[in-house]
Tab-separated table of C-alpha atoms and ligand atoms in Angstrom:
chain	number	residue	atom	x	y	z
A	82	UNK	CA	-16.805	-19.535	8.823
A	83	UNK	CA	-18.560	-16.204	9.306
A	84	UNK	CA	-19.596	-15.231	12.812
A	85	UNK	CA	-20.906	-11.889	11.657
A	86	UNK	CA	-22.201	-10.788	8.289
A	87	UNK	CA	-24.253	-7.793	6.991
A	88	UNK	CA	-26.112	-7.768	3.678
A	89	UNK	CA	-27.011	-4.363	2.283
A	90	UNK	CA	-27.237	-2.836	5.824
A	91	UNK	CA	-28.697	0.593	5.503
A	92	UNK	CA	-29.595	2.823	8.407
A	93	UNK	CA	-31.302	6.210	8.480
A	94	UNK	CA	-31.775	8.174	11.795
A	95	UNK	CA	-35.294	9.645	12.528
A	96	UNK	CA	-33.990	13.073	11.552
A	97	UNK	CA	-33.143	11.745	8.060
A	98	UNK	CA	-29.376	11.235	8.513
A	99	UNK	CA	-28.332	8.333	6.354
A	100	UNK	CA	-25.608	6.942	8.582
A	101	UNK	CA	-25.080	3.628	6.817
A	102	UNK	CA	-25.471	2.825	3.172
A	103	UNK	CA	-25.479	-0.711	1.819
A	104	UNK	CA	-22.905	-2.128	4.147
A	105	UNK	CA	-21.788	-5.579	3.199
A	106	UNK	CA	-19.223	-7.091	5.448
A	107	UNK	CA	-18.219	-10.536	6.757
A	108	UNK	CA	-16.075	-11.421	9.861
A	109	UNK	CA	-14.841	-14.975	10.314
A	110	UNK	CA	-14.500	-16.786	13.583
A	111	UNK	CA	-11.166	-16.082	15.300
A	112	UNK	CA	-10.399	-12.891	13.290
A	113	UNK	CA	-9.140	-9.597	14.707
A	114	UNK	CA	-10.893	-6.989	12.644
A	115	UNK	CA	-10.788	-3.161	12.684
A	116	UNK	CA	-13.201	-0.563	11.362
A	117	UNK	CA	-11.449	2.732	10.621
A	118	UNK	CA	-12.955	5.981	9.623
A	119	UNK	CA	-13.204	9.613	10.591
A	120	UNK	CA	-15.600	10.952	13.230
A	121	UNK	CA	-19.136	10.810	11.834
A	122	UNK	CA	-18.276	7.989	9.352
A	123	UNK	CA	-20.726	5.635	10.911
A	124	UNK	CA	-18.692	3.282	13.111
A	125	UNK	CA	-20.788	3.551	16.214
A	126	UNK	CA	-23.990	3.316	14.325
A	127	UNK	CA	-22.660	0.162	12.605
A	128	UNK	CA	-21.577	-1.384	15.859
A	129	UNK	CA	-24.957	-0.712	17.502
A	130	UNK	CA	-26.466	-3.032	14.924
A	131	UNK	CA	-24.308	-5.929	16.056
A	132	UNK	CA	-25.930	-6.540	19.402
A	133	UNK	CA	-29.406	-5.484	18.278
A	134	UNK	CA	-29.380	-2.046	19.881
A	135	UNK	CA	-30.336	-0.593	16.493
A	136	UNK	CA	-32.459	-2.269	13.826
A	137	UNK	CA	-31.626	-1.788	10.171
A	138	UNK	CA	-33.740	0.545	8.088
A	139	UNK	CA	-33.215	-2.118	5.333
A	140	UNK	CA	-30.877	-5.053	4.951
A	141	UNK	CA	-29.888	-7.693	7.439
A	142	UNK	CA	-27.412	-8.613	10.024
A	143	UNK	CA	-26.556	-12.405	10.567
A	144	UNK	CA	-24.777	-13.915	13.591
A	145	UNK	CA	-23.417	-17.341	13.114
A	146	UNK	CA	-25.380	-17.572	9.873
A	147	UNK	CA	-28.682	-16.737	11.506
A	148	UNK	CA	-30.565	-13.696	10.700
A	149	UNK	CA	-30.860	-11.384	13.645
A	150	UNK	CA	-34.383	-10.976	15.211
A	151	UNK	CA	-35.405	-8.208	17.532
A	152	UNK	CA	-37.906	-9.733	20.009
A	153	UNK	CA	-36.760	-9.794	23.645
A	154	UNK	CA	-35.874	-13.489	23.714
A	155	UNK	CA	-33.779	-13.267	20.533
A	156	UNK	CA	-31.995	-10.196	21.807
A	157	UNK	CA	-31.027	-11.874	25.051
A	158	UNK	CA	-29.534	-14.799	23.044
A	159	UNK	CA	-27.628	-12.362	20.873
A	160	UNK	CA	-26.159	-10.514	23.878
A	161	UNK	CA	-24.865	-13.818	25.144
A	162	UNK	CA	-22.933	-14.291	21.827
A	163	UNK	CA	-21.979	-10.727	21.165
A	164	UNK	CA	-20.615	-8.224	23.703
A	165	UNK	CA	-20.118	-4.539	22.917
A	166	UNK	CA	-17.884	-2.229	24.885
A	167	UNK	CA	-18.844	1.421	24.225
A	168	UNK	CA	-16.417	4.163	23.775
A	169	UNK	CA	-17.373	6.251	26.722
A	170	UNK	CA	-17.085	4.385	30.077
A	171	UNK	CA	-19.812	6.443	31.493
A	172	UNK	CA	-22.211	4.704	29.147
A	173	UNK	CA	-21.189	1.316	30.580
A	174	UNK	CA	-20.053	1.810	34.181
A	175	UNK	CA	-22.991	2.829	36.380
A	176	UNK	CA	-23.036	0.496	39.356
A	177	UNK	CA	-21.703	1.784	42.784
A	178	UNK	CA	-18.754	-0.685	42.753
A	179	UNK	CA	-16.487	-2.460	40.264
A	180	UNK	CA	-17.774	-5.813	41.556
A	181	UNK	CA	-21.425	-4.940	40.878
A	182	UNK	CA	-20.576	-3.391	37.548
A	183	UNK	CA	-18.836	-6.530	36.194
A	184	UNK	CA	-21.527	-8.733	37.747
A	185	UNK	CA	-24.343	-6.899	35.960
A	186	UNK	CA	-23.986	-8.714	32.569
A	187	UNK	CA	-23.797	-12.253	33.829
A	188	UNK	CA	-26.615	-11.525	36.360
A	189	UNK	CA	-28.806	-10.494	33.414
A	190	UNK	CA	-27.958	-13.824	31.740
A	191	UNK	CA	-29.682	-15.458	34.719
A	192	UNK	CA	-26.562	-17.289	35.999
A	193	UNK	CA	-26.612	-18.379	39.630
A	194	UNK	CA	-24.736	-16.222	42.035
A	195	UNK	CA	-21.987	-18.716	42.593
A	196	UNK	CA	-21.231	-18.652	38.842
A	197	UNK	CA	-21.543	-14.906	38.658
A	198	UNK	CA	-18.959	-14.463	41.410
A	199	UNK	CA	-16.636	-16.883	39.818
A	200	UNK	CA	-16.899	-15.053	36.484
A	201	UNK	CA	-16.402	-11.634	38.098
A	202	UNK	CA	-13.232	-12.810	39.772
A	203	UNK	CA	-11.772	-14.417	36.718
A	204	UNK	CA	-12.625	-11.486	34.507
A	205	UNK	CA	-11.126	-8.854	36.853
A	206	UNK	CA	-8.071	-10.982	37.070
A	207	UNK	CA	-7.774	-11.255	33.344
A	208	UNK	CA	-7.724	-7.495	32.961
A	209	UNK	CA	-5.412	-6.929	35.972
A	210	UNK	CA	-8.063	-5.281	38.063
A	211	UNK	CA	-8.341	-7.739	40.991
A	212	UNK	CA	-8.344	-5.886	44.292
A	213	UNK	CA	-10.547	-3.115	42.949
A	214	UNK	CA	-13.836	-4.882	43.636
A	215	UNK	CA	-15.206	-2.432	46.165
A	216	UNK	CA	-14.072	0.714	44.421
A	217	UNK	CA	-16.536	3.004	42.755
A	218	UNK	CA	-15.773	2.873	39.015
A	219	UNK	CA	-15.748	6.673	38.845
A	220	UNK	CA	-12.784	6.803	41.024
A	221	UNK	CA	-10.699	4.902	38.529
A	222	UNK	CA	-8.262	6.167	35.826
A	223	UNK	CA	-9.544	6.136	32.174
A	224	UNK	CA	-7.324	2.993	31.562
A	225	UNK	CA	-8.738	1.251	34.586
A	226	UNK	CA	-12.245	2.086	33.631
A	227	UNK	CA	-11.721	0.684	30.102
A	228	UNK	CA	-10.260	-2.497	31.667
A	229	UNK	CA	-13.312	-2.811	33.918
A	230	UNK	CA	-15.711	-2.272	31.020
A	231	UNK	CA	-13.903	-5.055	29.098
A	232	UNK	CA	-14.076	-7.288	32.194
A	233	UNK	CA	-17.920	-6.835	32.211
A	234	UNK	CA	-18.055	-8.102	28.661
A	235	UNK	CA	-15.559	-11.031	29.417
A	236	UNK	CA	-17.780	-12.051	32.311
A	237	UNK	CA	-20.558	-12.714	29.785
A	238	UNK	CA	-18.135	-14.998	27.856
A	239	UNK	CA	-19.132	-13.856	24.329
A	240	UNK	CA	-18.004	-15.441	21.097
A	241	UNK	CA	-17.623	-11.961	19.531
A	242	UNK	CA	-16.385	-8.904	21.396
A	243	UNK	CA	-16.865	-5.537	19.862
A	244	UNK	CA	-14.912	-2.583	21.220
A	245	UNK	CA	-15.489	0.990	20.135
A	246	UNK	CA	-12.065	2.843	20.260
A	247	UNK	CA	-10.457	0.484	22.824
A	248	UNK	CA	-7.416	2.684	23.288
A	249	UNK	CA	-8.807	6.268	22.984
A	250	UNK	CA	-7.649	8.504	25.742
A	251	UNK	CA	-5.254	6.017	27.262
A	252	UNK	CA	-1.607	6.570	27.942
A	253	UNK	CA	0.922	4.402	26.242
A	254	UNK	CA	0.948	1.955	29.203
A	255	UNK	CA	-2.718	1.706	29.109
A	256	UNK	CA	-2.739	1.165	25.429
A	257	UNK	CA	-0.190	-1.761	25.926
A	258	UNK	CA	-2.416	-3.273	28.752
A	259	UNK	CA	-5.469	-3.195	26.731
A	260	UNK	CA	-3.912	-4.644	23.551
A	261	UNK	CA	-2.254	-7.396	25.576
A	262	UNK	CA	-5.699	-8.309	27.079
A	263	UNK	CA	-7.321	-8.299	23.610
A	264	UNK	CA	-4.589	-10.542	22.045
A	265	UNK	CA	-4.930	-12.819	24.983
A	266	UNK	CA	-8.639	-13.169	24.455
A	267	UNK	CA	-8.148	-13.744	20.734
A	268	UNK	CA	-5.682	-16.484	21.441
A	269	UNK	CA	-8.322	-18.162	23.564
A	270	UNK	CA	-10.628	-18.142	20.625
A	271	UNK	CA	-12.645	-15.002	20.943
A	272	UNK	CA	-13.330	-12.998	17.745
A	273	UNK	CA	-12.598	-9.304	18.044
A	274	UNK	CA	-14.003	-6.276	16.219
A	275	UNK	CA	-12.611	-2.796	17.090
A	276	UNK	CA	-12.906	0.775	15.782
A	277	UNK	CA	-9.828	2.974	15.796
A	278	UNK	CA	-8.316	6.129	14.494
A	279	UNK	CA	-4.903	4.816	15.318
A	280	UNK	CA	-3.303	3.556	12.060
A	281	UNK	CA	-0.158	2.314	13.937
A	282	UNK	CA	-2.119	0.374	16.408
A	283	UNK	CA	-4.379	-1.217	13.785
A	284	UNK	CA	-1.376	-2.206	11.615
A	285	UNK	CA	-0.066	-4.105	14.585
A	286	UNK	CA	-3.321	-5.506	15.931
A	287	UNK	CA	-5.784	-6.407	13.154
A	288	UNK	CA	-5.539	-8.997	10.448
A	289	UNK	CA	-8.483	-7.474	8.527
A	290	UNK	CA	-9.472	-3.818	8.022
A	291	UNK	CA	-12.605	-2.119	6.748
A	292	UNK	CA	-12.400	1.610	5.917
A	293	UNK	CA	-15.678	3.401	6.390
A	294	UNK	CA	-16.336	6.838	4.804
A	295	UNK	CA	-19.608	8.677	4.975
A	296	UNK	CA	-21.666	5.544	5.766
A	297	UNK	CA	-20.023	3.348	3.147
A	298	UNK	CA	-17.159	0.773	3.042
A	299	UNK	CA	-14.692	2.255	0.617
A	300	UNK	CA	-11.835	-0.319	1.241
A	301	UNK	CA	-11.286	-3.596	2.866
A	302	UNK	CA	-8.760	-6.317	3.183
A	303	UNK	CA	-5.716	-7.415	5.013
A	304	UNK	CA	-3.714	-4.771	6.809
A	305	UNK	CA	-1.062	-4.790	3.894
A	306	UNK	CA	-3.646	-4.641	1.287
A	307	UNK	CA	-5.460	-1.603	2.688
A	308	UNK	CA	-2.484	0.402	3.568
A	309	UNK	CA	-0.506	-0.118	0.277
A	310	UNK	CA	-3.470	0.269	-1.985
A	311	UNK	CA	-3.527	4.120	-2.537
B	477	LIG	P1	-18.196	8.890	18.265
B	477	LIG	O1	-17.297	9.161	19.437
B	477	LIG	O2	-18.586	7.468	18.003
B	477	LIG	O3	-17.752	9.565	17.040
B	477	LIG	P2	-20.122	10.914	18.188
B	477	LIG	O4	-19.269	11.971	18.890
B	477	LIG	O5	-20.384	10.890	16.784
B	477	LIG	O6	-19.590	9.483	18.778
B	477	LIG	O7	-21.538	10.876	18.984
B	477	LIG	C1	-21.694	10.946	20.394
B	477	LIG	C2	-23.095	10.771	20.680
B	477	LIG	O8	-23.933	11.753	20.084
B	477	LIG	C3	-23.686	9.412	20.186
B	477	LIG	O9	-24.618	8.938	21.236
B	477	LIG	C4	-24.406	9.797	18.984
B	477	LIG	O10	-25.514	8.829	18.682
B	477	LIG	C5	-24.878	11.160	19.193
B	477	LIG	N1	-24.910	11.953	18.048
B	477	LIG	C6	-23.940	12.172	17.107
B	477	LIG	N2	-24.385	12.817	16.083
B	477	LIG	C7	-25.612	13.231	16.349
B	477	LIG	C8	-26.614	13.967	15.638
B	477	LIG	N3	-26.390	14.555	14.479
B	477	LIG	N4	-27.761	14.067	16.143
B	477	LIG	C9	-28.084	13.560	17.390
B	477	LIG	N5	-27.198	12.700	18.012
B	477	LIG	C10	-26.003	12.639	17.485
B	478	LIG	P1	-18.685	7.463	14.127
B	478	LIG	O1	-18.904	6.436	15.129
B	478	LIG	O2	-17.886	6.944	12.921
B	478	LIG	O3	-18.080	8.739	14.656
B	478	LIG	P2	-21.577	7.706	14.078
B	478	LIG	O4	-22.037	6.389	13.804
B	478	LIG	O5	-21.550	8.195	15.436
B	478	LIG	O6	-20.014	7.795	13.457
B	478	LIG	O7	-22.361	8.776	13.184
B	478	LIG	C1	-22.581	8.505	11.827
B	478	LIG	C2	-23.500	9.639	11.272
B	478	LIG	O8	-24.762	9.586	11.924
B	478	LIG	C3	-23.025	11.136	11.557
B	478	LIG	O9	-23.392	11.895	10.415
B	478	LIG	C4	-23.620	11.392	12.857
B	478	LIG	O10	-23.756	12.883	13.012
B	478	LIG	C5	-25.014	10.799	12.687
B	478	LIG	N1	-25.651	10.476	13.948
B	478	LIG	C6	-25.227	9.745	14.953
B	478	LIG	N2	-26.042	9.535	15.914
B	478	LIG	C7	-27.121	10.195	15.546
B	478	LIG	C8	-28.493	10.377	16.123
B	478	LIG	N3	-28.806	9.872	17.265
B	478	LIG	N4	-29.440	11.064	15.332
B	478	LIG	C9	-29.047	11.601	14.198
B	478	LIG	N5	-27.867	11.534	13.557
B	478	LIG	C10	-26.893	10.774	14.268
């Protein structure tokens, strides 16, 4: 059953750059999916459509079979279902402390403070960052910042988590930690969509791959299909 689909999704930036051209993709519940492609291929632009941050120039995006709408109320609902972790932690971590940062999403969902606190505690534990509540995010290492960003999304309890370059800039230990977290979340039922440059990592992690080139999907399939099909 698809959790996310696009139909002829096309997106042109105001300066005329055609970043996405007729993207048709479908992701089923429970899958671990990767989008691969060179810098500038369109991965970030694509992901920005999946939580309604960007609106297609033409074509549609469907979440759980329902066409995405862009009014405030619909967007709030979408962000409960779809969480996006941006590549650059600076785009995500802006609160003075880790605690406040992770609390930001669930607060925005309008949850009561008790529930917010519970979720923050649980999420930080899940990513191995308990004890860092009072630290300013900018004093953490890259790997720790990535894990706090992920905790902020976990705290919103989305059905689908999208992560732009989950392991970029991390040392091997950081890569292992993040992948362990992602696999754990997937085992608990969360659908995952990541972008990556790292073929080795993707072969190990994803069960489905889309290759994006110049705004188009040029190949897709299981990891084996895609990497033996040259
Ligand atoms: P990524 O790490 O996803 O490849 P980029 O380096 O392509 O990201 O882009 C970094 C930032 O610069 C993004 O916010 C993107 O929207 C913006 N950007 C990229 N290319 C352009 C461009 N040609 N004109 C304006 N902004 C751009
Ligand atoms: P990727 O994430 O795969 O690196 P992007 O989605 O960032 O690719 O970029 C896709 C294309 O859109 C590139 O040609 C990039 O230069 C362009 N682009 C990205 N952001 C902007 C922007 N804000 N304005 C104009 N062009 C952009």
